[in-house]
Structure formats: C-alpha cells, structure tokens
Short mmCIF file of N, CA and C in Angstrom, two decimals:
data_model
loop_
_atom_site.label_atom_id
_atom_site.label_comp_id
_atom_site.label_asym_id
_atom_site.label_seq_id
_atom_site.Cartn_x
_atom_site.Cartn_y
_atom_site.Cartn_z
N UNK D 1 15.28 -25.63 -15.13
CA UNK D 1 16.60 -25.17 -14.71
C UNK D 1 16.47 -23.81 -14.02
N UNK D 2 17.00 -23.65 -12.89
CA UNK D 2 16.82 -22.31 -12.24
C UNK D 2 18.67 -21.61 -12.66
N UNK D 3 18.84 -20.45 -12.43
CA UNK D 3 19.68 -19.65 -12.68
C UNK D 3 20.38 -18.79 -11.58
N UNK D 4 21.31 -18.89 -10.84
CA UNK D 4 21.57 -17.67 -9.85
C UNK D 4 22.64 -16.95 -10.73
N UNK D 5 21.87 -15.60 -10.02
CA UNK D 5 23.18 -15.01 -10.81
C UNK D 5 23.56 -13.46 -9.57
N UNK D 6 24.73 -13.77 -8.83
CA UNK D 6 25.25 -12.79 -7.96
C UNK D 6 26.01 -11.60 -8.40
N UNK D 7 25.94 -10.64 -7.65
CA UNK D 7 26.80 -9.59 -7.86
C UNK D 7 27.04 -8.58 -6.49
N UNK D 8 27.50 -7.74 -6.58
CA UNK D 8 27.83 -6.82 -5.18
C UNK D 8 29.67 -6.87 -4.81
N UNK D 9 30.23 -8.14 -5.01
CA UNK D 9 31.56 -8.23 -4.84
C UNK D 9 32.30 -7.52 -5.72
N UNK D 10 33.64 -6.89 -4.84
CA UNK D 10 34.33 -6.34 -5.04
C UNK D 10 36.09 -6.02 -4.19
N UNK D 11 36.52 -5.09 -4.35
CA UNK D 11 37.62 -4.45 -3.19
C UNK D 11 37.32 -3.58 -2.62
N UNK D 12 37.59 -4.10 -0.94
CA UNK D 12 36.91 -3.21 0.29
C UNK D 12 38.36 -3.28 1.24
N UNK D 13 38.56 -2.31 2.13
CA UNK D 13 39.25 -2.30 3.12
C UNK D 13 38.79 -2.61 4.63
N UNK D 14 39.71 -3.37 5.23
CA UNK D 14 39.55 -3.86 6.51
C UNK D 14 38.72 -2.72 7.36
N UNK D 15 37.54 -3.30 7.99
CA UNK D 15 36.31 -2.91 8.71
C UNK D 15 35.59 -2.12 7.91
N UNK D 16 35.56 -2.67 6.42
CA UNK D 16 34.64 -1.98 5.24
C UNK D 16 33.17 -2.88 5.61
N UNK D 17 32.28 -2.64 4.52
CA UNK D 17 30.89 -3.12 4.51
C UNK D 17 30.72 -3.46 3.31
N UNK D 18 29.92 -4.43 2.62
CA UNK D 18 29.47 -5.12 1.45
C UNK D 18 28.30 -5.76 0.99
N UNK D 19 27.77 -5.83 0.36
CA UNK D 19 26.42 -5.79 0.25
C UNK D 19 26.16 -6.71 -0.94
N UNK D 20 26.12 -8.10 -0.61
CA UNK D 20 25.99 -8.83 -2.23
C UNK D 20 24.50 -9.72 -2.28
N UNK D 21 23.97 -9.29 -3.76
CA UNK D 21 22.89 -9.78 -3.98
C UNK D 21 22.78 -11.33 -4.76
N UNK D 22 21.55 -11.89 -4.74
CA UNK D 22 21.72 -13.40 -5.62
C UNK D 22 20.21 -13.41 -6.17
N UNK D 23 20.18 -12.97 -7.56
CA UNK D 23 19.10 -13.26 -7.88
C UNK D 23 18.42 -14.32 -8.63
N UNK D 24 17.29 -14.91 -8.15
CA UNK D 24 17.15 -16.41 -8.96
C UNK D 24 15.90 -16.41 -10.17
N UNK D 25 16.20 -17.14 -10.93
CA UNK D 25 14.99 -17.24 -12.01
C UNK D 25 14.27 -17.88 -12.13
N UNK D 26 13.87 -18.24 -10.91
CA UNK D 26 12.42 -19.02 -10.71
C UNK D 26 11.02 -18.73 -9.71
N UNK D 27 9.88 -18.82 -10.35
CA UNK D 27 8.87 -18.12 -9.97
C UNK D 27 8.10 -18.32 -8.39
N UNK D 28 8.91 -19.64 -8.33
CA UNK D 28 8.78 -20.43 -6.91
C UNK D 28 9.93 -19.99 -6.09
N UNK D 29 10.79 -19.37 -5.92
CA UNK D 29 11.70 -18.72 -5.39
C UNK D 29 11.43 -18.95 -3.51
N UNK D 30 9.91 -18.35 -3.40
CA UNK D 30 9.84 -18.38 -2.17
C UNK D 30 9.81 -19.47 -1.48
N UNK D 31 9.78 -20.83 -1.67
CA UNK D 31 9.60 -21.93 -1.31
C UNK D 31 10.64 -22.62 -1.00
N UNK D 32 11.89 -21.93 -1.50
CA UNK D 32 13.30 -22.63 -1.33
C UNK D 32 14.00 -22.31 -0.33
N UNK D 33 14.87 -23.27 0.69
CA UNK D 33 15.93 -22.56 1.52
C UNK D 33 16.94 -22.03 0.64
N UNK D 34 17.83 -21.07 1.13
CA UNK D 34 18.79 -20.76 0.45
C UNK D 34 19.84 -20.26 1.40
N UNK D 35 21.11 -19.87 0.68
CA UNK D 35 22.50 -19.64 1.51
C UNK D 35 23.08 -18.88 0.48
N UNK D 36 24.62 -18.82 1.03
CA UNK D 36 25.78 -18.07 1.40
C UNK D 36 26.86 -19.34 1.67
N UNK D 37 27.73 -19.23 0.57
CA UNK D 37 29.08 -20.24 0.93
C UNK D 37 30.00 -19.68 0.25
N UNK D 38 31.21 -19.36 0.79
CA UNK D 38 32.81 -19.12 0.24
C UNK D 38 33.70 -19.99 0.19
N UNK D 39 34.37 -19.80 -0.68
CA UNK D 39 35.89 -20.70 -0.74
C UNK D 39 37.12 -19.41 -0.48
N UNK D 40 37.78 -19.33 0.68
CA UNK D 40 38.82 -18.70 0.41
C UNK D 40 40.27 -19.30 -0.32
N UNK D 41 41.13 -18.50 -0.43
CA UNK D 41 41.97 -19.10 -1.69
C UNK D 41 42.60 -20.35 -0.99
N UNK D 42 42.49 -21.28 -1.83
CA UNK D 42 43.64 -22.76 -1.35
C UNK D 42 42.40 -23.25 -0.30
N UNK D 43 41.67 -23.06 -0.30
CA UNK D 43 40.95 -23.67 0.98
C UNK D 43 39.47 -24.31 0.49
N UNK D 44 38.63 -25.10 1.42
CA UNK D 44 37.39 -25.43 0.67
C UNK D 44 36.36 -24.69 0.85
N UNK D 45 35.33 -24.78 0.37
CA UNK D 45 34.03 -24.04 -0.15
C UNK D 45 33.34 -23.73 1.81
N UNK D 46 33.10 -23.59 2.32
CA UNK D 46 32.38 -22.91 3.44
C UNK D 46 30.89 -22.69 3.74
N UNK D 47 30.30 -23.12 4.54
CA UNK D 47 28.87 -22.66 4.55
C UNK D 47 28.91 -21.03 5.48
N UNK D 48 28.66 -19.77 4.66
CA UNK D 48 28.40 -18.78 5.82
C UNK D 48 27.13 -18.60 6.59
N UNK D 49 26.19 -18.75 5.71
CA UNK D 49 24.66 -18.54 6.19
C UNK D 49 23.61 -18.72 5.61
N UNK D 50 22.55 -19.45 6.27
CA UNK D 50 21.34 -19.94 5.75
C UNK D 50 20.02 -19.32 6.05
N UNK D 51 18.79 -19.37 5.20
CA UNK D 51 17.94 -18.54 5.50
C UNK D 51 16.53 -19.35 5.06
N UNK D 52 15.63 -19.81 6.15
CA UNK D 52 14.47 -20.58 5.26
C UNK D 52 13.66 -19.88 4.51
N UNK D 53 12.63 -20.71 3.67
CA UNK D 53 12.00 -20.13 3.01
C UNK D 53 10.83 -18.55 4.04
N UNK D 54 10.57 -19.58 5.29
CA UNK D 54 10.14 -18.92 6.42
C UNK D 54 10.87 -17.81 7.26
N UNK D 55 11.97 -17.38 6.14
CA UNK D 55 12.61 -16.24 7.03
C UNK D 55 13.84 -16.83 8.37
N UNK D 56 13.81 -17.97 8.52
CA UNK D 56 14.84 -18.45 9.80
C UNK D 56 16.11 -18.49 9.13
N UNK D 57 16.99 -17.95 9.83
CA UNK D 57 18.47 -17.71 9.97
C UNK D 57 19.18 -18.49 10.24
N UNK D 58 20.47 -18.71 10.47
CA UNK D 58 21.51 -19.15 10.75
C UNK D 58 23.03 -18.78 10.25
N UNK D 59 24.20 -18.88 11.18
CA UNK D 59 25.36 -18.31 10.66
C UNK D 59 26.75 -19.15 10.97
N UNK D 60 27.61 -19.36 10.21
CA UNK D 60 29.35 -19.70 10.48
C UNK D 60 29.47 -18.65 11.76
N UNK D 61 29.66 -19.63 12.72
CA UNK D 61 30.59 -19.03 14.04
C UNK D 61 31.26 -17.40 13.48
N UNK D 62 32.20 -17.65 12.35
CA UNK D 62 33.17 -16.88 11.51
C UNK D 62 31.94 -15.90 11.48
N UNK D 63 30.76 -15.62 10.94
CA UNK D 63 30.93 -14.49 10.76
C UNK D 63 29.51 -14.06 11.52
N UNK D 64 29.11 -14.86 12.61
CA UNK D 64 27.70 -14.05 13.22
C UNK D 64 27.74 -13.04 14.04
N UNK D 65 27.38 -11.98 14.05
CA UNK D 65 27.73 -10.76 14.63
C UNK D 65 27.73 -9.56 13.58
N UNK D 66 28.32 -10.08 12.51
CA UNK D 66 28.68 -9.05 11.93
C UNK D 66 27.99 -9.17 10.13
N UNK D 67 27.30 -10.70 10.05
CA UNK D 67 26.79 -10.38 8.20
C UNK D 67 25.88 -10.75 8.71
N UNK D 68 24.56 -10.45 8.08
CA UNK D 68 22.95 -10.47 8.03
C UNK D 68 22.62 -10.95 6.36
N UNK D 69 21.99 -12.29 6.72
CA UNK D 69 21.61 -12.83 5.28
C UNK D 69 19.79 -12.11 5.27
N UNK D 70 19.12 -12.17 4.11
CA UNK D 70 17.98 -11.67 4.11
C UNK D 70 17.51 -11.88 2.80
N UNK D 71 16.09 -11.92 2.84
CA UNK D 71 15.27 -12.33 1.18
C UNK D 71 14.18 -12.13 1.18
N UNK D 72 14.23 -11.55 -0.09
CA UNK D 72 12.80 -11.05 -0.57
C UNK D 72 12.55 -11.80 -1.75
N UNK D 73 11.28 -11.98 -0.84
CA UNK D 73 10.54 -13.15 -2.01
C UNK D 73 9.42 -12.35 -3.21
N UNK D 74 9.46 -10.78 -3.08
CA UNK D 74 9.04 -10.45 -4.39
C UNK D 74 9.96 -10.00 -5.11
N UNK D 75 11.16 -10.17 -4.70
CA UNK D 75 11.88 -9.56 -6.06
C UNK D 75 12.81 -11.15 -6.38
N UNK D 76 12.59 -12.53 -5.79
CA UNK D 76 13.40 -13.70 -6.04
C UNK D 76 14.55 -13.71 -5.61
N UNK D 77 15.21 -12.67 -4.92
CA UNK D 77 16.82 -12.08 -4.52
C UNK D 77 16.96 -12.20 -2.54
N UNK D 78 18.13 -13.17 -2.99
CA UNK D 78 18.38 -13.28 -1.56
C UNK D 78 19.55 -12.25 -1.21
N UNK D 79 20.12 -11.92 0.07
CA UNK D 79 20.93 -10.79 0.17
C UNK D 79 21.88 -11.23 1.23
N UNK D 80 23.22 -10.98 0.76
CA UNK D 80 23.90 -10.97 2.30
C UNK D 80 24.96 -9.73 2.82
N UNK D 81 24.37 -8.80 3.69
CA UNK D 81 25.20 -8.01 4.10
C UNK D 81 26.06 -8.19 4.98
N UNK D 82 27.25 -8.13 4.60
CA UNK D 82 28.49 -8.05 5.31
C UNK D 82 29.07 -6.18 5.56
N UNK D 83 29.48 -6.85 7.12
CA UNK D 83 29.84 -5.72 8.13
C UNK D 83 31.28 -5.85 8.65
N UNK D 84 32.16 -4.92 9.38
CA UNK D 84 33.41 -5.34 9.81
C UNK D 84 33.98 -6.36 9.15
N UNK D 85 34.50 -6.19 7.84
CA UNK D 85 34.97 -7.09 6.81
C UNK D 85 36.82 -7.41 7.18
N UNK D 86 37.09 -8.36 7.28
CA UNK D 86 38.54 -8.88 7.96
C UNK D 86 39.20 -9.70 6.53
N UNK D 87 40.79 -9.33 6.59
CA UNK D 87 41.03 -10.01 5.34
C UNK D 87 40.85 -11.62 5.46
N UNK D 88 40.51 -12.26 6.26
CA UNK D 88 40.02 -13.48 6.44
C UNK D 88 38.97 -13.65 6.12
N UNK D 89 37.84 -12.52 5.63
CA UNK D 89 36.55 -12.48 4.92
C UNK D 89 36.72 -12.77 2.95
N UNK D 90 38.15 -12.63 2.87
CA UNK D 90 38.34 -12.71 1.56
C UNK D 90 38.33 -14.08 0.87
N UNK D 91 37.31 -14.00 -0.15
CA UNK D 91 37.11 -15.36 -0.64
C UNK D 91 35.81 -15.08 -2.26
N UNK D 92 35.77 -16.25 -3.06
CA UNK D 92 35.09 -16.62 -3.79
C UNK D 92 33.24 -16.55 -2.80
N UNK D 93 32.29 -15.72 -3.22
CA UNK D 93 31.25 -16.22 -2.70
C UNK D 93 30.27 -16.91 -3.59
N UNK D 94 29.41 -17.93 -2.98
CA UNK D 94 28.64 -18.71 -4.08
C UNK D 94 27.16 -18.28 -3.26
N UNK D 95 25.95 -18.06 -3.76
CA UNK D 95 24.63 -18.38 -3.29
C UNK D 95 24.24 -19.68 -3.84
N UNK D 96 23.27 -20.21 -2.97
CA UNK D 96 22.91 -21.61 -3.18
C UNK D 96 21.49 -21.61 -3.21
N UNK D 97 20.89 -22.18 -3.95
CA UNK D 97 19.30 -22.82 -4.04
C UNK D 97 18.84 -24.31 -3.88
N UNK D 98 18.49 -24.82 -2.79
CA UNK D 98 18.04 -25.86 -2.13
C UNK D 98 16.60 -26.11 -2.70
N UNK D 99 17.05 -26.61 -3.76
CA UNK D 99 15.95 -27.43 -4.36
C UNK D 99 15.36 -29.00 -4.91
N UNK D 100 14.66 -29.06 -5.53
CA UNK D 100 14.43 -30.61 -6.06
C UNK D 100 16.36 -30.85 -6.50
N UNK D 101 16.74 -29.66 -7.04
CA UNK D 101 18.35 -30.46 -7.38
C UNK D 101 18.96 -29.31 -6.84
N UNK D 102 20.11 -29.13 -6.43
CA UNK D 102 21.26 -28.42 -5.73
C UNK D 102 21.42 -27.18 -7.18
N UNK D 103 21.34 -25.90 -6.62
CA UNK D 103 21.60 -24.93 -7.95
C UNK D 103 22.69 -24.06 -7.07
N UNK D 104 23.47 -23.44 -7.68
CA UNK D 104 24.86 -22.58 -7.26
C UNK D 104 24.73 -21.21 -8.61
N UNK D 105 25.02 -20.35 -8.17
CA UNK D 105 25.74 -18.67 -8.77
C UNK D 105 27.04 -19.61 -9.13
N UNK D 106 27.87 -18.41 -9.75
CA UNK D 106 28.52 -18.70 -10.51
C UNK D 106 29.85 -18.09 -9.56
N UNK D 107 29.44 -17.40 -9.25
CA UNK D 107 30.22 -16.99 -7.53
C UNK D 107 31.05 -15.30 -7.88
N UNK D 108 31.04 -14.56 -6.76
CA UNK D 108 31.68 -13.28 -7.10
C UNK D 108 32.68 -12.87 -5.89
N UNK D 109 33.41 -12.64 -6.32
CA UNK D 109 34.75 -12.58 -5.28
C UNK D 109 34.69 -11.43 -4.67
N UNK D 110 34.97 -12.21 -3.59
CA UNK D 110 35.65 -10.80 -2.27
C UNK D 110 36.59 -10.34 -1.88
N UNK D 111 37.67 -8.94 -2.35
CA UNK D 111 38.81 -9.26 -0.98
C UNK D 111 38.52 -8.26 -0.32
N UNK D 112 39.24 -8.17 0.67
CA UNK D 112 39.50 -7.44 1.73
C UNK D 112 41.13 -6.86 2.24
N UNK D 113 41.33 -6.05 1.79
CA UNK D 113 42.93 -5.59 1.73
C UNK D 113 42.91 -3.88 1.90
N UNK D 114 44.31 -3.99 2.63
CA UNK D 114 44.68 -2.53 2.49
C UNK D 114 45.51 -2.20 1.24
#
C-alpha cells in the first residue's frame, strides 16, 4: 500500500502564489508517473498536471503559464507550484500515484478570495 499525504493548501488572495507538496511512502517513488488533480466546488475532479517518472511535463490549458509541477525523487515528494492564483484556481487538490493500482492524497484545499 503506498500513502500520499499533501499539504501546502491554504487562503491566498487573487495573484497570490502557493506551493503544495505530496509526499509518498514508497521506496520506488521514482519509477512512478504522477500528477495534480482538483475538484472545484459542485464540479468534477480535473487533471492539472502531469510529470513522468523521467521528469516530462504536461499541463490543463487552465493553468500552463502560470503552475510548475516538479519531483524529487530523493526526498519521494512531488511539488506543484502555483503562480497568479485566480478565484477559479479554488478547489479541493488531490496528488496522484500511477501505479500497479491508482493511489490518491487525501486532498488539501485551495481558495483564492479577497
């Protein structure tokens, strides 16, 4: 059984910055793709951004420009910094581990408000 467990979310104001981590408990860490998915309220779960085990990227239209996913494979912790934060950035975030079975965080919320 692997474990994510996120944190960094909080309350930020419009064109704030955020910085949320996902750390996993498994020793193979580096071998896995992993992501970034939100649910904003009333709405469904979202893919924001993906990152291979090889370091390759990818992003939601929504937010490329402005969040940078990233991972370090000696500390097991994937990262996603968010930039120019819009209250349309506000949502539930989940990290994901793409493995032999589908693993999810437990998810840490975002808003974005004045």
């Amino acid at each position: 059984q692997v474990q994510l467990v996120e944190s960094g979310g909080g309350l930020v104001q419009p064109g704030g910055s955020l910085r949320l981590s996902c750390a996993a408990s498994t020793n193979i860490f580096r071998i896995y793709p992993m992501g970034w998915y939100r649910q904003p309220p009333g709405k469904e779960r979202e893919l924001v951004a993906t990152i291979s085990s090889g370091g390759n990227t990818n992003y939601a239209d929504s937010v490329k420009g402005r969040f940078t996913i990233s991972r370090d494979n000696d500390k097991n912790t994937v990262y996603l910094q968010m930039n120019s934060l819009t209250p349309e950035d506000t949502a539930v975030y989940y990290c994901h581990l793409d493995g032999p079975l589908d693993y999810w965080g437990q998810g840490t919320q975002v808003t974005v408000s004045s």
